Short mmCIF file of C-alpha atoms and ligand atoms in Angstrom, two decimals:
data_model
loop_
_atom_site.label_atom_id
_atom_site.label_comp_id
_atom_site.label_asym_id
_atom_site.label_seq_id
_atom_site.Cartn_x
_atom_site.Cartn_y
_atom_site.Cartn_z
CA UNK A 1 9.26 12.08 24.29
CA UNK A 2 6.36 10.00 23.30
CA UNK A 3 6.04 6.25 22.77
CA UNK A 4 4.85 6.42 19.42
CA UNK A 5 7.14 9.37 18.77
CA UNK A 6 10.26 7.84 19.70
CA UNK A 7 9.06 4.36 17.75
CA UNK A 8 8.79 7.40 14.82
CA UNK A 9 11.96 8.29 14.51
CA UNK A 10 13.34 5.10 14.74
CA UNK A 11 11.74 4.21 12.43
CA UNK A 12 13.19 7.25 10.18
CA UNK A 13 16.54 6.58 11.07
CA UNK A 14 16.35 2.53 9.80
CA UNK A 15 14.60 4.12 6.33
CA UNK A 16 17.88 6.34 5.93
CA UNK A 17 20.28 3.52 7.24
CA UNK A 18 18.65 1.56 4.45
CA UNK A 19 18.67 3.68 1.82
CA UNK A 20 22.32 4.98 2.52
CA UNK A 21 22.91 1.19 1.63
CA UNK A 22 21.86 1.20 -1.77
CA UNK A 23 22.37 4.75 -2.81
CA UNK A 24 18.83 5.85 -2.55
CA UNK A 25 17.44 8.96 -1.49
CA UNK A 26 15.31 8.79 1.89
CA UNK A 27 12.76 11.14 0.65
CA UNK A 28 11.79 8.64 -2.21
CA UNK A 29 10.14 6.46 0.79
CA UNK A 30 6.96 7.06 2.16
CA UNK A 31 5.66 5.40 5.01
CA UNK A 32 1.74 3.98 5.22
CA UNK A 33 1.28 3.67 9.37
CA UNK A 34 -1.24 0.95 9.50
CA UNK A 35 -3.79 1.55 12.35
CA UNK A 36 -5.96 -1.52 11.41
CA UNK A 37 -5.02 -2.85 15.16
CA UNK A 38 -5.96 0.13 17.31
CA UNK A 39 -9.04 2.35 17.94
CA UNK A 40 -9.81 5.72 16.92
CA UNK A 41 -7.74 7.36 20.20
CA UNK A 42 -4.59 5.35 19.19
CA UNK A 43 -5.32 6.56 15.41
CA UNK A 44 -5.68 10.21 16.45
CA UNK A 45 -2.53 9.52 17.89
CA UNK A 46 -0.57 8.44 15.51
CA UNK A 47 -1.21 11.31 13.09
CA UNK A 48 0.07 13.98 16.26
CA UNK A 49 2.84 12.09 15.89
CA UNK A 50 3.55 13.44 12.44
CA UNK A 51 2.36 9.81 10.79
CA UNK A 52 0.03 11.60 7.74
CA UNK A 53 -0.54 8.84 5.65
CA UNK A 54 -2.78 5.73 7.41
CA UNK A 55 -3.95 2.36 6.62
CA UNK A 56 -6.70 0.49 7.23
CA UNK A 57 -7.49 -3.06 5.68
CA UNK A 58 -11.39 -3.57 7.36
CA UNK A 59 -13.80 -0.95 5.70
CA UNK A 60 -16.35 -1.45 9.11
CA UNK A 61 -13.21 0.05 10.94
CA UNK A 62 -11.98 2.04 8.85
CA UNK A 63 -14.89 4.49 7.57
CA UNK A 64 -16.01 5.51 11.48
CA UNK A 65 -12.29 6.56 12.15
CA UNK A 66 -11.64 8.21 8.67
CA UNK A 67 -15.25 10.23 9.76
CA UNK A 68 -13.88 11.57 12.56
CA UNK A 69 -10.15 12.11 11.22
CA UNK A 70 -10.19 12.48 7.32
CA UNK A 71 -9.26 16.06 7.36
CA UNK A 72 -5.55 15.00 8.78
CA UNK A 73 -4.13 12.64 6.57
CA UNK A 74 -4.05 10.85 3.51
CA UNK A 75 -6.43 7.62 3.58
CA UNK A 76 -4.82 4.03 2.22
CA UNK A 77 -7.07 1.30 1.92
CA UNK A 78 -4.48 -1.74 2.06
CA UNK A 79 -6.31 -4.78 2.23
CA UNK A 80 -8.49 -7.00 0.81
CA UNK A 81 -11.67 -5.08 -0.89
CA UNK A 82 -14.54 -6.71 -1.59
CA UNK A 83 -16.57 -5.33 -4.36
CA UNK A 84 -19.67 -4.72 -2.57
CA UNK A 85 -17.76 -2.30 0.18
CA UNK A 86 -15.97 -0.24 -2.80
CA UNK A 87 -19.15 2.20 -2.12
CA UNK A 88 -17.77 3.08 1.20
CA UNK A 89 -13.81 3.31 0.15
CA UNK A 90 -14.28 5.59 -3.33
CA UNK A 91 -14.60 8.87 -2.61
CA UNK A 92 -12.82 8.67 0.90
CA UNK A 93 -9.63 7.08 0.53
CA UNK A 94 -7.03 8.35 -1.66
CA UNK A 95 -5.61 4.57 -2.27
CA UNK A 96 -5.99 1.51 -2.61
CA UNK A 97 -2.84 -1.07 -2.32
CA UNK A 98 -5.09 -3.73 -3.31
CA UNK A 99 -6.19 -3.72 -6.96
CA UNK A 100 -6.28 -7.06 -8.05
CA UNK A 101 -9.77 -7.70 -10.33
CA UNK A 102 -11.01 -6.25 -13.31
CA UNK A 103 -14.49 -6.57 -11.33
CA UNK A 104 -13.62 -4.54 -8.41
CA UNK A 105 -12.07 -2.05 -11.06
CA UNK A 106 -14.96 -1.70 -12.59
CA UNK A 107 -17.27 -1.16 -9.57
CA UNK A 108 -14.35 1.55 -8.29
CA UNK A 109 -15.23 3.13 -11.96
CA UNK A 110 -19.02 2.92 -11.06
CA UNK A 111 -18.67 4.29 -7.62
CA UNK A 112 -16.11 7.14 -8.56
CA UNK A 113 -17.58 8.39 -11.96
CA UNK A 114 -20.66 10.10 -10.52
CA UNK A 115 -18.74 12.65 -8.09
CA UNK A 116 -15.51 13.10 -10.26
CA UNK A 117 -13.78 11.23 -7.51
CA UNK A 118 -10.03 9.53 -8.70
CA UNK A 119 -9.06 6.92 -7.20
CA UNK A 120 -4.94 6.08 -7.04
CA UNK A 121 -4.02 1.99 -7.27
CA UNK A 122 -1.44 -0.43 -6.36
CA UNK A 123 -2.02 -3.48 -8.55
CA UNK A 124 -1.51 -6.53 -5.75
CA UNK A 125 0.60 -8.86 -7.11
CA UNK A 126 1.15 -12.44 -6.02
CA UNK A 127 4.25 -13.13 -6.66
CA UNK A 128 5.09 -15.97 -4.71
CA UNK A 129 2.13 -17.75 -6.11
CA UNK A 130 0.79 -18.85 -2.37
CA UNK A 131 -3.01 -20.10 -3.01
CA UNK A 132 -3.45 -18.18 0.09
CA UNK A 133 -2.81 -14.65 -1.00
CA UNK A 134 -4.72 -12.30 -3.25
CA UNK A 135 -3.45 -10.77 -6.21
CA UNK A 136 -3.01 -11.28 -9.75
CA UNK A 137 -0.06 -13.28 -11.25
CA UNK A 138 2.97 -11.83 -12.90
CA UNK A 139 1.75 -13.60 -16.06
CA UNK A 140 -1.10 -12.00 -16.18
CA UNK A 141 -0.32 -8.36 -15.22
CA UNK A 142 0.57 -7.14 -18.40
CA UNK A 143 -3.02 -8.15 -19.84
CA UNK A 144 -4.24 -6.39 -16.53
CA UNK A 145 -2.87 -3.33 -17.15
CA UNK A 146 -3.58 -2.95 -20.69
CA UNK A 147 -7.55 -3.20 -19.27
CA UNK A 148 -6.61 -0.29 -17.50
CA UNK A 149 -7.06 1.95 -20.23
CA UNK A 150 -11.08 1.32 -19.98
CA UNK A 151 -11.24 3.21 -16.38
CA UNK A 152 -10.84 6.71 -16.06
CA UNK A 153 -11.47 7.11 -12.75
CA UNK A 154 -8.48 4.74 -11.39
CA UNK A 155 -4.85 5.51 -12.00
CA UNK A 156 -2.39 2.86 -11.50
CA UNK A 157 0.43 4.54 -9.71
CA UNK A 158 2.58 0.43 -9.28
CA UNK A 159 2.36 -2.76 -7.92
CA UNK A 160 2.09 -4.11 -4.51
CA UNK A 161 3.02 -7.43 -3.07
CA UNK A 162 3.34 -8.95 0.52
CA UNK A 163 6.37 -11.06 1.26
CA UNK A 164 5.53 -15.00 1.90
CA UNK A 165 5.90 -15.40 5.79
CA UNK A 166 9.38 -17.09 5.62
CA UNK A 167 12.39 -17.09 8.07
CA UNK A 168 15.06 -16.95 4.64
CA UNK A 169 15.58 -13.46 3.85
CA UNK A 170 16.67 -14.53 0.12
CA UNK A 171 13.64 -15.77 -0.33
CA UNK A 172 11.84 -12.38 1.09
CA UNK A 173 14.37 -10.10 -1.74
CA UNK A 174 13.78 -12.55 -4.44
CA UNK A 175 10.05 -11.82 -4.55
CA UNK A 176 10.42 -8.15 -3.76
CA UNK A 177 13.35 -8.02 -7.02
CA UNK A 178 10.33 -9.86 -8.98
CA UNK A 179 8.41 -6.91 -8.18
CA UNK A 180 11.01 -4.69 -9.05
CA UNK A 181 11.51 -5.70 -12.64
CA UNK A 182 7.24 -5.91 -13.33
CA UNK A 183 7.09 -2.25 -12.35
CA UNK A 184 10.19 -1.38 -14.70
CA UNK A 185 8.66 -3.55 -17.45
CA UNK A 186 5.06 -1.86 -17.14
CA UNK A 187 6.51 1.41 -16.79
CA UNK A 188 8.34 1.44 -20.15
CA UNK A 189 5.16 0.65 -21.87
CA UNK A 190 3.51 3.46 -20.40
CA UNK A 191 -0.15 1.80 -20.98
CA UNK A 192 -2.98 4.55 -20.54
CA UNK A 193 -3.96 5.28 -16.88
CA UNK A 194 -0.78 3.09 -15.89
CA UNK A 195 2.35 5.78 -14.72
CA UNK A 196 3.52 2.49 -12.40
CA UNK A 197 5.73 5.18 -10.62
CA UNK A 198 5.70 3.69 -7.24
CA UNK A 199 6.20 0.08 -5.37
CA UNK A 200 4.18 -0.44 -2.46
CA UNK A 201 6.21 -3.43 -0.64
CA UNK A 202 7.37 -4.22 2.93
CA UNK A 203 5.81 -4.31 6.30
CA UNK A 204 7.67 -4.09 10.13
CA UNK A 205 9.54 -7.46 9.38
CA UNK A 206 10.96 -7.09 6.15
CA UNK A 207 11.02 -3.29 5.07
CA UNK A 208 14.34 -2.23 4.93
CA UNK A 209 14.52 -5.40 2.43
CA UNK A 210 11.83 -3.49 0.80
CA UNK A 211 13.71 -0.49 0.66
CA UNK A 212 16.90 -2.03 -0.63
CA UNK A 213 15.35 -3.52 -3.71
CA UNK A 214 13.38 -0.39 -4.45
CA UNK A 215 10.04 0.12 -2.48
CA UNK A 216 8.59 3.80 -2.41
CA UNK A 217 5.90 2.97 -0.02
CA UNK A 218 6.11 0.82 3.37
CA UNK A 219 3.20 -0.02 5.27
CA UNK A 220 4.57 -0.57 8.46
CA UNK A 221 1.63 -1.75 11.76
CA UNK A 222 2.88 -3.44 14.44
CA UNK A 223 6.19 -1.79 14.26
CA UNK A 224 4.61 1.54 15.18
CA UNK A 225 1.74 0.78 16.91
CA UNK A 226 2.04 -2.61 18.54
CA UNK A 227 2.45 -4.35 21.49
C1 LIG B 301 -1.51 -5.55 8.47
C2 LIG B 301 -0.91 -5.20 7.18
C3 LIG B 301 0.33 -4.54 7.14
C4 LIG B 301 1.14 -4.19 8.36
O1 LIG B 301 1.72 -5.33 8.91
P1 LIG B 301 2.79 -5.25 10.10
O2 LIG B 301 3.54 -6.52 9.98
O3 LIG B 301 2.02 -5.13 11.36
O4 LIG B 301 3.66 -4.07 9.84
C5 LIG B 301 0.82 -4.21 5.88
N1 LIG B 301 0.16 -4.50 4.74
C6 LIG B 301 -1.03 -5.13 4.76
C7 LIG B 301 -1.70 -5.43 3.47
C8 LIG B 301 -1.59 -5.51 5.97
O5 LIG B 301 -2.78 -6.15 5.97
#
């Protein structure tokens, strides 16, 4: 068997292992392989191997490979998106795990409008509060989603967060739980354009965490395709 095959099914076989911890069905979980570190080969790849769903974080990457492959999968933009690239991402990629300004909302809105195009968001959440990361604070996400209402072109489908880079695993579930109860909270409200379904939360090091406290999407890189 395959490398990237075998990494595959591992890979399955921790998601049910995890799940079987907490009770949780397997098929809930969906897995984002993210092929921001390899090249268009690798990427081809990685979708033979049965991997339909793929991220990309770097637009200038991402749009050659998504020319050449879009027909096979589903496209997840996962990182940081500046406003002035949303032109390249609407229209092309089915998500985007990294909502987090009511200016880059409304430029999606622009962009998608014109060709009927729908775009499908994670609102990124910071909720460790790190200056470093991007993402809106749990204080303010309520406000946020309310806003939501104004764009019919994006439809919030949860929240997103990336765990702070810590060796205590306590501290990892904590902020993943945090997520947890925003996309319960936001979920009851049911705000316009705002069905908060899903949680988009854990990467290779911390994703059966993820899974335990409720995640329906992993984005999972170096686990699958690294080193
Ligand atoms: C790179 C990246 C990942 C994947 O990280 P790994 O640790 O390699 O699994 C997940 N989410 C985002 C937002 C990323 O930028």
């Amino acid at each position: 068997m395959q490398e990237l095959e075998k990494r595959w099914n591992q890979i399955q076989q921790r998601i049910q292992h995890a799940c079987h911890r907490v009770g949780r069905n397997p098929a809930e979980v969906n897995v984002v392989a993210v092929t921001k570190y390899v090249d268009l080969h690798k990427t081809r790849q990685v979708l033979d191997a049965g991997c339909l769903h793929i991220g990309e974080s770097r637009v200038q990457n991402a749009v050659p490979k998504w020319q050449e492959l879009h027909d096979r999968g589903t496209w997840h933009m996962i990182g940081h998106l500046q406003r002035n690239k949303a032109k390249e991402v609407v229209g092309r990629f089915s998500y985007l795990h990294s909502l987090e300004s009511i200016e880059l909302a409304k430029e999606i809105e622009k962009r998608a409008k014109p060709i009927s195009a729908k775009m499908k968001c994670f609102i990124q959440v910071n909720v460790s509060g790190e200056e470093t990361k991007f993402g809106i604070s749990p204080e303010e996400l309520e406000d946020f989603a309310i806003e939501m209402a104004n764009f019919s072109s994006i439809e919030v489908v949860g929240l997103m967060t990336m765990a702070p880079n810590v060796e205590n695993r306590d501290e990892i579930r904590s902020v993943f739980r945090s997520l947890k109860e925003y996309q319960h909270r936001l979920q009851m409200k049911q705000f316009p354009h705002v069905p908060m379904t899903e949680l988009s939360m854990g990467m290779s090091q911390d994703f059966e965490i993820a899974i335990e406290e409720g995640a329906t999407w992993v984005r999972l890189g170096s686990i699958l395709v690294g080193e």
